[in-house]
């Protein structure tokens, strides 16, 4: 699952960056969109047992990467 896991982690990283950029710009609409994307990316990551903050899988979920 290595390539898929890294894609999910990259989506989470990009969404977090977008949230911070929207906050810095004080753009309420962009912030809402970015937060929705982050929520979705995190939901997917957790749903398939990927820890978005680690370079390897979430061993407690039994994911192998």
Tab-separated table of N, CA and C in Angstrom:
chain	number	residue	atom	x	y	z
A	1	UNK	N	0.824	-1.197	0.000
A	1	UNK	CA	0.000	0.000	0.000
A	1	UNK	C	0.864	1.255	0.000
A	2	UNK	N	2.154	1.137	-0.186
A	2	UNK	CA	3.082	2.249	-0.081
A	2	UNK	C	2.724	3.465	-0.918
A	3	UNK	N	2.456	3.281	-2.206
A	3	UNK	CA	2.142	4.410	-3.070
A	3	UNK	C	0.823	5.072	-2.709
A	4	UNK	N	-0.162	4.254	-2.400
A	4	UNK	CA	-1.461	4.792	-2.009
A	4	UNK	C	-1.347	5.548	-0.697
A	5	UNK	N	-0.633	4.950	0.266
A	5	UNK	CA	-0.467	5.592	1.574
A	5	UNK	C	0.224	6.940	1.428
A	6	UNK	N	1.248	6.996	0.607
A	6	UNK	CA	1.951	8.270	0.427
A	6	UNK	C	1.054	9.291	-0.265
A	7	UNK	N	0.212	8.853	-1.187
A	7	UNK	CA	-0.732	9.763	-1.839
A	7	UNK	C	-1.724	10.340	-0.832
A	8	UNK	N	-2.193	9.490	0.064
A	8	UNK	CA	-3.124	9.958	1.097
A	8	UNK	C	-2.427	10.955	2.013
A	9	UNK	N	-1.198	10.624	2.421
A	9	UNK	CA	-0.442	11.556	3.286
A	9	UNK	C	-0.193	12.881	2.586
A	10	UNK	N	0.103	12.844	1.302
A	10	UNK	CA	0.334	14.085	0.558
A	10	UNK	C	-0.944	14.908	0.483
A	11	UNK	N	-2.075	14.251	0.310
A	11	UNK	CA	-3.358	14.967	0.281
A	11	UNK	C	-3.612	15.663	1.613
A	12	UNK	N	-3.304	14.974	2.711
A	12	UNK	CA	-3.467	15.578	4.037
A	12	UNK	C	-2.516	16.774	4.191
A	13	UNK	N	-1.260	16.599	3.792
A	13	UNK	CA	-0.292	17.711	3.899
A	13	UNK	C	-0.750	18.915	3.083
A	14	UNK	N	-1.210	18.678	1.863
A	14	UNK	CA	-1.659	19.777	1.003
A	14	UNK	C	-2.880	20.480	1.611
A	15	UNK	N	-3.780	19.700	2.168
A	15	UNK	CA	-4.972	20.294	2.785
A	15	UNK	C	-4.592	21.122	4.006
A	16	UNK	N	-3.667	20.619	4.804
A	16	UNK	CA	-3.214	21.392	5.971
A	16	UNK	C	-2.558	22.703	5.545
A	17	UNK	N	-1.778	22.651	4.477
A	17	UNK	CA	-1.148	23.862	3.953
A	17	UNK	C	-2.208	24.850	3.478
A	18	UNK	N	-3.242	24.354	2.815
A	18	UNK	CA	-4.322	25.214	2.329
A	18	UNK	C	-5.088	25.848	3.487
A	19	UNK	N	-5.295	25.089	4.561
A	19	UNK	CA	-5.978	25.638	5.737
A	19	UNK	C	-5.153	26.793	6.318
A	20	UNK	N	-3.865	26.576	6.467
A	20	UNK	CA	-3.004	27.630	7.022
A	20	UNK	C	-2.963	28.860	6.119
A	21	UNK	N	-2.906	28.644	4.817
A	21	UNK	CA	-2.876	29.776	3.876
A	21	UNK	C	-4.182	30.563	3.941
A	22	UNK	N	-5.295	29.869	4.025
A	22	UNK	CA	-6.589	30.548	4.099
A	22	UNK	C	-6.714	31.334	5.398
A	23	UNK	N	-6.224	30.740	6.492
A	23	UNK	CA	-6.240	31.475	7.770
A	23	UNK	C	-5.388	32.724	7.691
A	24	UNK	N	-4.203	32.590	7.124
A	24	UNK	CA	-3.288	33.728	7.010
A	24	UNK	C	-3.881	34.835	6.146
A	25	UNK	N	-4.638	34.448	5.128
A	25	UNK	CA	-5.257	35.418	4.233
A	25	UNK	C	-6.583	35.937	4.780
A	26	UNK	N	-7.028	35.376	5.905
A	26	UNK	CA	-8.307	35.752	6.505
A	26	UNK	C	-9.454	35.612	5.492
A	27	UNK	N	-9.417	34.480	4.758
A	27	UNK	CA	-10.400	34.195	3.710
A	27	UNK	C	-11.344	33.106	4.221
A	28	UNK	N	-12.515	33.514	4.671
A	28	UNK	CA	-13.455	32.582	5.292
A	28	UNK	C	-13.916	31.493	4.325
A	29	UNK	N	-14.172	31.847	3.089
A	29	UNK	CA	-14.638	30.844	2.124
A	29	UNK	C	-13.538	29.821	1.843
A	30	UNK	N	-12.333	30.297	1.557
A	30	UNK	CA	-11.218	29.383	1.281
A	30	UNK	C	-10.930	28.506	2.496
A	31	UNK	N	-11.081	29.057	3.679
A	31	UNK	CA	-10.868	28.283	4.900
A	31	UNK	C	-11.903	27.170	5.017
A	32	UNK	N	-13.152	27.470	4.738
A	32	UNK	CA	-14.199	26.448	4.805
A	32	UNK	C	-13.940	25.328	3.802
A	33	UNK	N	-13.548	25.681	2.597
A	33	UNK	CA	-13.254	24.683	1.567
A	33	UNK	C	-12.050	23.836	1.982
A	34	UNK	N	-11.003	24.488	2.469
A	34	UNK	CA	-9.789	23.778	2.864
A	34	UNK	C	-10.043	22.860	4.057
A	35	UNK	N	-10.840	23.315	5.004
A	35	UNK	CA	-11.158	22.474	6.161
A	35	UNK	C	-11.979	21.260	5.742
A	36	UNK	N	-12.889	21.440	4.795
A	36	UNK	CA	-13.661	20.299	4.282
A	36	UNK	C	-12.732	19.286	3.609
A	37	UNK	N	-11.791	19.781	2.824
A	37	UNK	CA	-10.831	18.892	2.159
A	37	UNK	C	-9.977	18.162	3.198
A	38	UNK	N	-9.532	18.867	4.221
A	38	UNK	CA	-8.733	18.234	5.269
A	38	UNK	C	-9.549	17.168	5.999
A	39	UNK	N	-10.775	17.482	6.342
A	39	UNK	CA	-11.638	16.494	7.004
A	39	UNK	C	-11.796	15.245	6.144
A	40	UNK	N	-12.013	15.431	4.851
A	40	UNK	CA	-12.196	14.308	3.942
A	40	UNK	C	-10.919	13.480	3.838
A	41	UNK	N	-9.783	14.153	3.697
A	41	UNK	CA	-8.504	13.449	3.588
A	41	UNK	C	-8.203	12.654	4.855
A	42	UNK	N	-8.470	13.239	6.011
A	42	UNK	CA	-8.236	12.539	7.275
A	42	UNK	C	-9.194	11.367	7.449
A	43	UNK	N	-10.431	11.546	7.013
A	43	UNK	CA	-11.412	10.455	7.091
A	43	UNK	C	-10.954	9.271	6.251
A	44	UNK	N	-10.478	9.543	5.065
A	44	UNK	CA	-9.986	8.472	4.192
A	44	UNK	C	-8.775	7.796	4.830
A	45	UNK	N	-7.831	8.592	5.310
A	45	UNK	CA	-6.625	8.029	5.920
A	45	UNK	C	-6.977	7.109	7.082
A	46	UNK	N	-7.806	7.588	7.972
A	46	UNK	CA	-8.164	6.775	9.133
A	46	UNK	C	-9.012	5.572	8.730
A	47	UNK	N	-9.824	5.732	7.702
A	47	UNK	CA	-10.683	4.642	7.257
A	47	UNK	C	-9.924	3.450	6.701
A	48	UNK	N	-8.747	3.699	6.161
A	48	UNK	CA	-7.940	2.599	5.610
A	48	UNK	C	-6.729	2.299	6.475
A	49	UNK	N	-6.691	2.881	7.681
A	49	UNK	CA	-5.631	2.550	8.625
A	49	UNK	C	-4.299	3.208	8.372
A	50	UNK	N	-4.314	4.380	7.757
A	50	UNK	CA	-3.076	5.115	7.501
A	50	UNK	C	-2.960	6.248	8.513
A	51	UNK	N	-1.810	6.310	9.179
A	51	UNK	CA	-1.517	7.433	10.066
A	51	UNK	C	-0.938	8.541	9.186
A	52	UNK	N	-1.650	9.648	8.990
A	52	UNK	CA	-1.180	10.687	8.071
A	52	UNK	C	0.062	11.422	8.562
A	53	UNK	N	0.429	11.222	9.824
A	53	UNK	CA	1.574	11.939	10.386
A	53	UNK	C	2.822	11.073	10.499
A	54	UNK	N	2.761	9.870	9.988
A	54	UNK	CA	3.910	8.970	10.060
A	54	UNK	C	4.368	8.583	8.675
A	55	UNK	N	5.638	8.237	8.573
A	55	UNK	CA	6.206	7.799	7.305
A	55	UNK	C	5.906	6.351	6.991
A	56	UNK	N	5.454	5.601	8.005
A	56	UNK	CA	5.086	4.208	7.787
A	56	UNK	C	3.652	4.031	8.224
A	57	UNK	N	3.102	2.874	7.997
A	57	UNK	CA	1.704	2.619	8.307
A	57	UNK	C	1.414	2.637	9.789
A	58	UNK	N	0.153	2.637	10.120
A	58	UNK	CA	-0.301	2.578	11.504
A	58	UNK	C	-0.328	1.113	11.909
A	59	UNK	N	0.690	0.692	12.651
A	59	UNK	CA	0.851	-0.719	13.003
A	59	UNK	C	-0.330	-1.231	13.827
A	60	UNK	N	-0.966	-0.363	14.581
A	60	UNK	CA	-2.100	-0.810	15.398
A	60	UNK	C	-3.266	-1.242	14.527
A	61	UNK	N	-3.329	-0.774	13.314
A	61	UNK	CA	-4.385	-1.155	12.389
A	61	UNK	C	-3.977	-2.343	11.525
A	62	UNK	N	-2.701	-2.732	11.614
A	62	UNK	CA	-2.229	-3.863	10.813
A	62	UNK	C	-1.940	-3.509	9.384
A	63	UNK	N	-1.826	-2.242	9.070
A	63	UNK	CA	-1.528	-1.838	7.694
A	63	UNK	C	-0.069	-2.121	7.382
A	64	UNK	N	0.174	-2.617	6.197
A	64	UNK	CA	1.537	-2.823	5.739
A	64	UNK	C	1.765	-1.961	4.520
A	65	UNK	N	2.937	-1.356	4.502
A	65	UNK	CA	3.209	-0.442	3.382
A	65	UNK	C	4.545	-0.750	2.784
